[in-house]
């Protein structure tokens, strides 16, 4: 890390310890959205890290953002994911948006507090977004948008939504475009927060678009381009989710290590039993491996190197590690780990969904295998 990145890490860790951790358990218990934390995250620049300085953002890179991700998620992944999703929604505008769109949508999010959402999934369409049913029909100078998106993080709080819709469901991915849809437009509404197993501080809702007239100038990516750009954004953000999962795993490992040194069974701290040491050692090596793979995928993204395979590898590895490490942390705590008296059960619940959103563990393996098979064909004989 450069000295700037080390300072960013210290600042992020301080924010996690002083602002996120003190309220994490309460928001998890009540399933409430931590608006006050979000506003402070805005003041720190954590909501717009990738936005260039010219538009009032931080002008940071993907690896920098990954450093923030690990630290904030070590405080609470539910709170971090609410911070993160704005970046997922605005990254395509940074990269593909017109000057006019950047002025209208990036600048306001940097100058005053606001949130954005990424609307790809639907109730019947998750891993296979090319089969989406939400439609956008060009009518003169606006697109008429109809459909309901599901599982939308920040759905109830977003100032605007980045919405993927199809001009014709028969065309599959070739019919998909993306539109920037301000939440105040007539016909936009959202459902009640979904009651979730984990990451309960994040706000997840359905978002409905009923005959919404979206001005033509809000088109971010035209027919066919929308799908490619949705996928390109995920190559950038998957290393961040991977590093968020590393943060969750790290917290579980630290707690389990402290507990194992204090808990006495058979007259000695359980940390002195080799079986417990092996669990702790596996946690440490797997976390380190996941972090380094995610750093590589982020580093590639910063250099404009195609990283779909590495981003999928990092996301698959880190989220599996988070699930395993948090489960083993509960094991090390024994019965205490299975109660709400200690935070490890929350970490285990929070880890689970990292294997589901931003592409499931299975879909990550499909992406890895697809690219491997292409690469093997290209290997020249020795
Ligand atoms: C808390 C939360 C927040 C979310 N936030 C957002 C958001 O902000 N924006 C957004 O657009 N979406 C969001 N999502 C949706 C998320 O991306 C989807 O849930 C995810 O892509 C999986 O889709 P699905 O739930 O429809 O599962 P399905 O696609 O129905 O998958 C069910 C199971 O089948 C497996 N499967 C599916 N296809 C294959 C295949 N070809 N080969 C092998 N296995 C397969 C999956 O891996 C999974 O195990 C969120 C979800 C949750 C739970």
Short mmCIF file of C-alpha atoms and ligand atoms in Angstrom, two decimals:
data_model
loop_
_atom_site.label_atom_id
_atom_site.label_comp_id
_atom_site.label_asym_id
_atom_site.label_seq_id
_atom_site.Cartn_x
_atom_site.Cartn_y
_atom_site.Cartn_z
CA UNK A 1 0.00 0.00 0.00
CA UNK A 2 1.06 3.57 -0.65
CA UNK A 3 1.17 5.95 2.31
CA UNK A 4 -2.13 7.45 1.04
CA UNK A 5 -3.73 3.99 1.06
CA UNK A 6 -2.43 3.32 4.57
CA UNK A 7 -3.98 6.59 5.71
CA UNK A 8 -7.25 5.68 3.93
CA UNK A 9 -7.22 2.34 5.76
CA UNK A 10 -6.67 4.04 9.14
CA UNK A 11 -9.46 6.56 8.44
CA UNK A 12 -11.85 3.79 7.34
CA UNK A 13 -11.03 1.65 10.38
CA UNK A 14 -11.61 4.65 12.66
CA UNK A 15 -14.98 5.26 10.99
CA UNK A 16 -15.94 1.59 11.45
CA UNK A 17 -14.95 1.61 15.13
CA UNK A 18 -16.35 5.01 16.07
CA UNK A 19 -19.44 5.38 13.84
CA UNK A 20 -20.55 1.93 12.60
CA UNK A 21 -19.78 -0.53 15.41
CA UNK A 22 -21.60 1.35 18.20
CA UNK A 23 -24.93 1.16 16.30
CA UNK A 24 -24.50 -2.07 14.30
CA UNK A 25 -26.20 -4.42 16.80
CA UNK A 26 -29.17 -2.08 17.28
CA UNK A 27 -29.89 -1.73 13.56
CA UNK A 28 -29.44 -5.48 13.12
CA UNK A 29 -31.90 -6.20 15.93
CA UNK A 30 -34.51 -3.66 14.82
CA UNK A 31 -33.99 -4.03 11.05
CA UNK A 32 -33.75 -0.23 10.75
CA UNK A 33 -31.80 1.81 8.25
CA UNK A 34 -28.86 3.79 9.72
CA UNK A 35 -29.53 7.10 8.00
CA UNK A 36 -27.28 8.96 10.47
CA UNK A 37 -24.33 6.68 9.55
CA UNK A 38 -25.04 7.21 5.85
CA UNK A 39 -24.91 10.98 6.27
CA UNK A 40 -21.57 10.72 8.08
CA UNK A 41 -20.32 8.35 5.38
CA UNK A 42 -21.19 11.04 2.84
CA UNK A 43 -19.18 13.63 4.79
CA UNK A 44 -16.19 11.25 4.74
CA UNK A 45 -16.55 10.76 0.98
CA UNK A 46 -17.30 7.02 1.33
CA UNK A 47 -20.47 7.28 -0.79
CA UNK A 48 -18.72 8.69 -3.86
CA UNK A 49 -15.14 7.35 -3.75
CA UNK A 50 -14.82 6.57 -7.48
CA UNK A 51 -16.37 9.83 -8.70
CA UNK A 52 -13.65 12.02 -10.28
CA UNK A 53 -12.63 15.12 -8.35
CA UNK A 54 -13.92 17.29 -11.22
CA UNK A 55 -17.47 16.35 -10.15
CA UNK A 56 -16.78 16.73 -6.44
CA UNK A 57 -15.92 13.07 -5.71
CA UNK A 58 -12.79 11.50 -4.24
CA UNK A 59 -11.23 10.32 -7.50
CA UNK A 60 -10.07 7.08 -5.87
CA UNK A 61 -9.39 3.76 -7.59
CA UNK A 62 -10.97 0.33 -7.24
CA UNK A 63 -8.21 -0.97 -4.96
CA UNK A 64 -8.60 2.10 -2.72
CA UNK A 65 -12.31 1.37 -2.59
CA UNK A 66 -11.57 -2.24 -1.67
CA UNK A 67 -9.49 -1.04 1.27
CA UNK A 68 -12.47 1.02 2.46
CA UNK A 69 -14.75 -2.01 1.91
CA UNK A 70 -12.78 -4.35 4.16
CA UNK A 71 -12.61 -1.85 7.00
CA UNK A 72 -16.24 -0.69 6.94
CA UNK A 73 -17.59 -4.23 6.50
CA UNK A 74 -15.48 -5.35 9.47
CA UNK A 75 -17.74 -2.95 11.41
CA UNK A 76 -21.02 -4.13 9.81
CA UNK A 77 -21.55 -5.62 6.35
CA UNK A 78 -25.21 -4.56 6.29
CA UNK A 79 -24.21 -0.94 6.77
CA UNK A 80 -21.30 -1.23 4.35
CA UNK A 81 -23.45 -2.69 1.59
CA UNK A 82 -25.79 0.30 1.81
CA UNK A 83 -22.76 2.55 1.31
CA UNK A 84 -21.38 0.32 -1.45
CA UNK A 85 -24.56 0.11 -3.56
CA UNK A 86 -24.40 3.79 -4.45
CA UNK A 87 -21.02 3.10 -6.04
CA UNK A 88 -22.47 0.14 -7.95
CA UNK A 89 -25.20 2.40 -9.34
CA UNK A 90 -23.01 5.37 -10.16
CA UNK A 91 -19.96 3.57 -11.55
CA UNK A 92 -21.65 3.08 -14.98
CA UNK A 93 -22.48 6.81 -15.07
CA UNK A 94 -18.85 7.69 -14.28
CA UNK A 95 -17.64 5.41 -17.05
CA UNK A 96 -20.31 5.62 -19.76
CA UNK A 97 -22.42 8.67 -18.87
CA UNK A 98 -22.72 11.81 -21.00
CA UNK A 99 -21.36 15.09 -19.66
CA UNK A 100 -24.93 16.21 -19.03
CA UNK A 101 -25.71 13.04 -17.00
CA UNK A 102 -22.55 13.46 -14.93
CA UNK A 103 -23.47 17.07 -14.14
CA UNK A 104 -27.06 16.16 -13.23
CA UNK A 105 -26.51 12.93 -11.28
CA UNK A 106 -22.92 12.74 -10.01
CA UNK A 107 -22.39 16.32 -8.85
CA UNK A 108 -25.48 16.49 -6.59
CA UNK A 109 -24.57 13.19 -4.88
CA UNK A 110 -21.13 14.60 -4.09
CA UNK A 111 -22.24 18.03 -2.88
CA UNK A 112 -25.07 16.87 -0.63
CA UNK A 113 -26.13 13.60 0.95
CA UNK A 114 -28.01 11.22 -1.35
CA UNK A 115 -28.12 7.57 -2.35
CA UNK A 116 -28.53 5.58 -5.55
CA UNK A 117 -29.72 2.03 -6.31
CA UNK A 118 -28.90 -0.56 -8.96
CA UNK A 119 -32.04 -2.22 -10.35
CA UNK A 120 -31.26 -5.40 -12.28
CA UNK A 121 -33.04 -8.29 -10.47
CA UNK A 122 -36.72 -9.13 -10.64
CA UNK A 123 -38.85 -11.61 -8.71
CA UNK A 124 -38.67 -14.22 -11.47
CA UNK A 125 -35.26 -13.20 -12.83
CA UNK A 126 -32.08 -13.29 -10.72
CA UNK A 127 -29.15 -15.29 -12.08
CA UNK A 128 -30.55 -14.94 -15.61
CA UNK A 129 -31.11 -11.18 -15.99
CA UNK A 130 -31.24 -11.44 -19.81
CA UNK A 131 -34.78 -12.84 -19.31
CA UNK A 132 -35.97 -9.68 -17.54
CA UNK A 133 -39.55 -8.52 -17.99
CA UNK A 134 -39.35 -4.81 -17.18
CA UNK A 135 -39.91 -2.95 -20.45
CA UNK A 136 -38.84 0.42 -21.81
CA UNK A 137 -40.57 1.70 -24.94
CA UNK A 138 -39.41 4.81 -26.77
CA UNK A 139 -42.31 7.23 -27.27
CA UNK A 140 -41.13 10.50 -28.76
CA UNK A 141 -38.81 12.21 -26.30
CA UNK A 142 -39.23 9.78 -23.40
CA UNK A 143 -39.07 6.06 -22.56
CA UNK A 144 -42.19 4.55 -21.03
CA UNK A 145 -40.95 2.27 -18.24
CA UNK A 146 -43.06 -0.57 -16.80
CA UNK A 147 -42.15 -3.38 -14.43
CA UNK A 148 -41.09 -4.25 -10.90
CA UNK A 149 -37.53 -4.75 -9.71
CA UNK A 150 -36.87 -6.92 -6.67
CA UNK A 151 -34.30 -7.04 -3.86
CA UNK A 152 -33.22 -3.45 -4.43
CA UNK A 153 -30.68 -2.30 -1.85
CA UNK A 154 -31.41 1.30 -0.75
CA UNK A 155 -34.74 0.90 -2.62
CA UNK A 156 -36.62 3.03 -0.11
CA UNK A 157 -33.98 5.78 0.12
CA UNK A 158 -32.50 6.23 -3.36
CA UNK A 159 -32.56 9.62 -5.06
CA UNK A 160 -32.28 7.82 -8.36
CA UNK A 161 -32.28 4.28 -9.70
CA UNK A 162 -30.09 2.84 -12.43
CA UNK A 163 -32.69 0.62 -14.11
CA UNK A 164 -32.11 -2.15 -16.64
CA UNK A 165 -35.09 -2.81 -18.90
CA UNK A 166 -35.79 -4.48 -22.22
CA UNK A 167 -37.21 -3.06 -25.41
CA UNK A 168 -38.39 -6.58 -26.30
CA UNK A 169 -38.13 -9.62 -23.96
CA UNK A 170 -37.68 -11.90 -27.03
CA UNK A 171 -34.37 -10.21 -27.78
CA UNK A 172 -32.88 -11.34 -24.42
CA UNK A 173 -29.58 -9.52 -23.65
CA UNK A 174 -29.65 -7.78 -27.06
CA UNK A 175 -32.81 -5.90 -26.04
CA UNK A 176 -31.55 -4.55 -22.71
CA UNK A 177 -30.87 -0.86 -22.13
CA UNK A 178 -30.28 1.15 -18.98
CA UNK A 179 -31.94 4.33 -17.79
CA UNK A 180 -31.27 6.73 -14.94
CA UNK A 181 -34.62 7.13 -13.20
CA UNK A 182 -35.06 9.85 -10.54
CA UNK A 183 -37.18 8.49 -7.67
CA UNK A 184 -39.53 11.51 -7.73
CA UNK A 185 -40.88 10.73 -11.22
CA UNK A 186 -44.59 9.94 -11.34
CA UNK A 187 -45.28 6.20 -11.26
CA UNK A 188 -42.15 5.26 -9.25
CA UNK A 189 -42.86 3.58 -5.91
CA UNK A 190 -41.18 1.13 -3.55
CA UNK A 191 -42.38 -1.64 -1.26
CA UNK A 192 -41.88 -2.19 2.46
CA UNK A 193 -38.39 -3.20 3.67
CA UNK A 194 -37.91 -6.97 3.27
CA UNK A 195 -37.40 -8.77 6.60
CA UNK A 196 -34.05 -10.54 6.10
CA UNK A 197 -31.92 -13.14 7.88
CA UNK A 198 -28.80 -10.97 7.89
CA UNK A 199 -27.47 -7.56 6.77
CA UNK A 200 -30.62 -6.29 8.44
CA UNK A 201 -29.39 -2.70 8.61
CA UNK A 202 -29.52 -2.52 4.82
CA UNK A 203 -32.78 -1.44 3.23
CA UNK A 204 -33.99 -3.97 0.64
CA UNK A 205 -37.28 -3.37 -1.19
CA UNK A 206 -39.15 -4.00 -4.41
CA UNK A 207 -39.27 -0.95 -6.70
CA UNK A 208 -42.19 -0.52 -9.07
CA UNK A 209 -42.24 1.48 -12.30
CA UNK A 210 -45.79 2.08 -13.50
CA UNK A 211 -46.04 3.97 -16.80
CA UNK A 212 -43.03 6.10 -15.82
CA UNK A 213 -42.01 8.66 -18.42
CA UNK A 214 -38.20 8.74 -18.35
CA UNK A 215 -36.69 11.57 -20.46
CA UNK A 216 -34.69 10.30 -23.44
CA UNK A 217 -31.58 12.12 -22.22
CA UNK A 218 -31.54 9.77 -19.18
CA UNK A 219 -30.64 6.82 -21.42
CA UNK A 220 -27.25 5.59 -20.15
CA UNK A 221 -26.77 2.65 -22.49
CA UNK A 222 -28.84 1.87 -25.57
CA UNK A 223 -30.45 -1.39 -26.67
CA UNK A 224 -27.97 -4.28 -26.33
CA UNK A 225 -25.35 -2.05 -24.68
CA UNK A 226 -27.24 -2.01 -21.37
CA UNK A 227 -26.50 -5.66 -20.61
CA UNK A 228 -22.78 -5.38 -21.41
CA UNK A 229 -22.49 -2.30 -19.20
CA UNK A 230 -24.39 -3.94 -16.33
CA UNK A 231 -21.89 -6.81 -16.45
CA UNK A 232 -18.90 -4.46 -16.79
CA UNK A 233 -19.96 -2.67 -13.60
CA UNK A 234 -20.00 -6.01 -11.75
CA UNK A 235 -16.38 -6.72 -12.76
CA UNK A 236 -15.44 -3.53 -10.93
CA UNK A 237 -17.63 -4.03 -7.88
CA UNK A 238 -17.14 -7.77 -7.23
CA UNK A 239 -13.64 -7.20 -5.77
CA UNK A 240 -15.25 -4.71 -3.36
CA UNK A 241 -17.86 -7.26 -2.24
CA UNK A 242 -15.02 -9.78 -1.93
CA UNK A 243 -13.11 -7.41 0.34
CA UNK A 244 -16.30 -6.68 2.30
CA UNK A 245 -16.60 -10.43 2.90
CA UNK A 246 -12.92 -10.45 3.98
CA UNK A 247 -13.80 -7.74 6.53
CA UNK A 248 -16.64 -9.87 7.95
CA UNK A 249 -14.35 -12.92 8.14
CA UNK A 250 -11.58 -10.90 9.78
CA UNK A 251 -13.91 -9.69 12.53
CA UNK A 252 -15.06 -13.26 13.18
CA UNK A 253 -11.45 -14.49 13.32
CA UNK A 254 -10.38 -11.73 15.73
CA UNK A 255 -13.32 -12.38 18.05
CA UNK A 256 -12.83 -16.16 17.95
CA UNK A 257 -9.10 -15.80 18.69
CA UNK A 258 -9.74 -13.54 21.69
CA UNK A 259 -12.43 -15.89 23.01
CA UNK A 260 -10.27 -18.98 22.54
CA UNK A 261 -7.49 -17.41 24.62
CA UNK A 262 -9.89 -16.73 27.51
CA UNK A 263 -12.23 -19.74 27.53
CA UNK A 264 -10.93 -22.49 29.83
CA UNK A 265 -11.88 -26.13 29.28
CA UNK A 266 -10.01 -29.16 30.63
CA UNK A 267 -7.97 -26.73 32.73
CA UNK A 268 -6.41 -24.80 29.84
CA UNK A 269 -7.54 -22.06 27.41
CA UNK A 270 -9.26 -23.76 24.45
CA UNK A 271 -6.70 -21.94 22.23
CA UNK A 272 -4.15 -24.43 23.52
CA UNK A 273 -6.11 -27.36 22.08
CA UNK A 274 -4.61 -28.15 18.72
CA UNK A 275 -8.03 -28.69 17.10
CA UNK A 276 -8.95 -25.06 17.88
CA UNK A 277 -5.53 -23.83 16.68
CA UNK A 278 -6.13 -25.56 13.35
CA UNK A 279 -9.48 -23.80 12.97
CA UNK A 280 -7.81 -20.45 13.70
CA UNK A 281 -4.89 -21.16 11.36
CA UNK A 282 -7.25 -22.08 8.52
CA UNK A 283 -9.13 -18.83 9.09
CA UNK A 284 -5.94 -16.77 8.88
CA UNK A 285 -4.59 -18.43 5.72
CA UNK A 286 -7.93 -18.35 3.89
CA UNK A 287 -8.57 -14.70 4.74
CA UNK A 288 -5.10 -13.73 3.54
CA UNK A 289 -5.55 -15.68 0.26
CA UNK A 290 -8.99 -14.14 -0.35
CA UNK A 291 -7.69 -10.63 0.34
CA UNK A 292 -4.76 -11.01 -2.05
CA UNK A 293 -6.93 -12.39 -4.86
CA UNK A 294 -9.39 -9.52 -4.41
CA UNK A 295 -6.50 -7.03 -4.43
CA UNK A 296 -5.33 -8.54 -7.71
CA UNK A 297 -8.77 -8.23 -9.31
CA UNK A 298 -9.05 -4.64 -8.08
CA UNK A 299 -5.52 -3.81 -9.24
CA UNK A 300 -6.38 -5.18 -12.71
CA UNK A 301 -9.52 -3.03 -12.80
CA UNK A 302 -7.46 0.07 -11.95
CA UNK A 303 -5.17 -0.70 -14.89
CA UNK A 304 -8.00 -1.34 -17.33
CA UNK A 305 -7.09 -5.03 -17.60
CA UNK A 306 -10.06 -7.34 -18.32
CA UNK A 307 -10.71 -9.01 -14.96
CA UNK A 308 -14.06 -10.85 -15.25
CA UNK A 309 -12.46 -14.17 -14.27
CA UNK A 310 -10.38 -12.82 -11.39
CA UNK A 311 -13.27 -10.69 -10.09
CA UNK A 312 -15.51 -13.80 -10.09
CA UNK A 313 -12.73 -15.88 -8.47
CA UNK A 314 -12.21 -13.26 -5.77
CA UNK A 315 -15.94 -12.96 -5.09
CA UNK A 316 -16.44 -16.74 -4.97
CA UNK A 317 -13.41 -17.40 -2.78
CA UNK A 318 -13.88 -14.53 -0.34
CA UNK A 319 -17.59 -15.11 0.22
CA UNK A 320 -17.07 -18.86 0.75
CA UNK A 321 -14.26 -18.00 3.18
CA UNK A 322 -16.52 -15.56 5.03
CA UNK A 323 -19.21 -18.23 5.40
CA UNK A 324 -16.74 -20.88 6.60
CA UNK A 325 -14.84 -18.57 8.96
CA UNK A 326 -17.97 -17.15 10.58
CA UNK A 327 -19.43 -20.67 11.00
CA UNK A 328 -16.17 -21.83 12.62
CA UNK A 329 -16.16 -18.74 14.85
CA UNK A 330 -19.60 -19.76 16.14
CA UNK A 331 -18.14 -23.27 16.72
CA UNK A 332 -15.24 -21.89 18.74
CA UNK A 333 -17.67 -19.93 20.92
CA UNK A 334 -19.63 -23.17 21.54
CA UNK A 335 -23.13 -22.57 22.96
CA UNK A 336 -22.31 -18.89 23.50
CA UNK A 337 -21.79 -18.53 19.76
CA UNK A 338 -25.34 -19.59 19.12
CA UNK A 339 -26.80 -16.75 21.20
CA UNK A 340 -27.43 -13.07 20.60
CA UNK A 341 -25.14 -12.30 23.56
CA UNK A 342 -22.11 -12.38 21.26
CA UNK A 343 -21.66 -10.82 17.81
CA UNK A 344 -20.44 -13.94 15.99
CA UNK A 345 -23.96 -15.17 15.15
CA UNK A 346 -24.63 -11.81 13.42
CA UNK A 347 -21.43 -12.20 11.41
CA UNK A 348 -22.55 -15.68 10.28
CA UNK A 349 -25.98 -14.36 9.21
CA UNK A 350 -24.37 -11.37 7.47
CA UNK A 351 -21.90 -13.59 5.60
CA UNK A 352 -24.57 -15.81 4.00
CA UNK A 353 -25.98 -13.31 1.54
CA UNK A 354 -22.55 -12.41 0.19
CA UNK A 355 -22.70 -15.85 -1.52
CA UNK A 356 -26.01 -14.83 -3.13
CA UNK A 357 -26.04 -11.18 -4.24
CA UNK A 358 -23.88 -9.66 -6.99
CA UNK A 359 -24.05 -13.10 -8.63
CA UNK A 360 -24.36 -16.34 -6.66
CA UNK A 361 -21.50 -18.68 -5.76
CA UNK A 362 -22.63 -20.97 -8.59
CA UNK A 363 -22.82 -18.16 -11.16
CA UNK A 364 -19.26 -17.07 -10.20
CA UNK A 365 -18.07 -20.60 -11.00
CA UNK A 366 -19.89 -20.49 -14.34
CA UNK A 367 -18.05 -17.27 -15.23
CA UNK A 368 -14.67 -18.70 -14.16
CA UNK A 369 -15.19 -21.96 -16.06
CA UNK A 370 -16.47 -20.22 -19.21
CA UNK A 371 -13.33 -18.11 -19.41
CA UNK A 372 -11.03 -21.01 -18.53
CA UNK A 373 -12.44 -23.08 -21.36
CA UNK A 374 -11.84 -20.24 -23.83
CA UNK A 375 -8.31 -19.65 -22.55
CA UNK A 376 -7.35 -23.32 -22.78
CA UNK A 377 -8.24 -23.30 -26.48
CA UNK A 378 -5.90 -20.38 -26.97
CA UNK A 379 -2.82 -22.01 -25.35
CA UNK A 380 -0.16 -22.42 -28.02
CA UNK A 381 1.70 -25.79 -28.17
CA UNK A 382 5.16 -25.72 -26.61
C1 LIG B 1 -30.11 -8.77 0.52
C2 LIG B 1 -30.10 -8.74 -0.98
C3 LIG B 1 -29.76 -7.56 -1.64
C4 LIG B 1 -29.80 -7.50 -3.04
N1 LIG B 1 -29.54 -6.29 -3.67
C5 LIG B 1 -29.75 -6.20 -5.02
C6 LIG B 1 -29.66 -4.93 -5.68
O1 LIG B 1 -29.37 -3.90 -5.05
N2 LIG B 1 -29.92 -4.88 -7.01
C7 LIG B 1 -30.25 -5.99 -7.72
O2 LIG B 1 -30.46 -5.87 -8.93
N3 LIG B 1 -30.33 -7.21 -7.14
C8 LIG B 1 -30.10 -7.34 -5.80
N4 LIG B 1 -30.22 -8.57 -5.17
C9 LIG B 1 -30.60 -9.73 -5.96
C10 LIG B 1 -29.48 -10.74 -6.12
O3 LIG B 1 -28.51 -10.25 -7.01
C11 LIG B 1 -30.12 -12.08 -6.56
O4 LIG B 1 -30.79 -12.59 -5.44
C12 LIG B 1 -29.10 -13.06 -7.09
O5 LIG B 1 -28.58 -12.63 -8.34
C13 LIG B 1 -29.70 -14.47 -7.25
O6 LIG B 1 -30.90 -14.42 -7.94
P1 LIG B 1 -32.19 -15.19 -7.35
O7 LIG B 1 -32.33 -14.78 -5.94
O8 LIG B 1 -33.31 -14.93 -8.27
O9 LIG B 1 -31.80 -16.71 -7.35
P2 LIG B 1 -31.93 -17.71 -8.60
O10 LIG B 1 -31.31 -17.10 -9.81
O11 LIG B 1 -33.32 -18.19 -8.68
O12 LIG B 1 -31.00 -18.90 -8.10
C14 LIG B 1 -31.43 -19.89 -7.19
C15 LIG B 1 -30.32 -20.93 -7.05
O13 LIG B 1 -30.07 -21.54 -8.31
C16 LIG B 1 -28.71 -21.42 -8.66
N5 LIG B 1 -28.58 -21.26 -10.11
C17 LIG B 1 -29.26 -20.41 -10.93
N6 LIG B 1 -28.85 -20.57 -12.20
C18 LIG B 1 -27.89 -21.51 -12.20
C19 LIG B 1 -27.06 -22.10 -13.18
N7 LIG B 1 -27.12 -21.73 -14.47
N8 LIG B 1 -26.17 -23.07 -12.80
C20 LIG B 1 -26.08 -23.43 -11.51
N9 LIG B 1 -26.83 -22.91 -10.52
C21 LIG B 1 -27.71 -21.96 -10.86
C22 LIG B 1 -28.23 -20.17 -7.91
O14 LIG B 1 -26.83 -20.17 -7.75
C23 LIG B 1 -29.00 -20.31 -6.62
O15 LIG B 1 -28.32 -21.18 -5.77
C24 LIG B 1 -30.14 -8.65 -3.78
C25 LIG B 1 -30.44 -9.85 -3.11
C26 LIG B 1 -30.46 -9.90 -1.74
C27 LIG B 1 -30.85 -11.19 -1.05
#
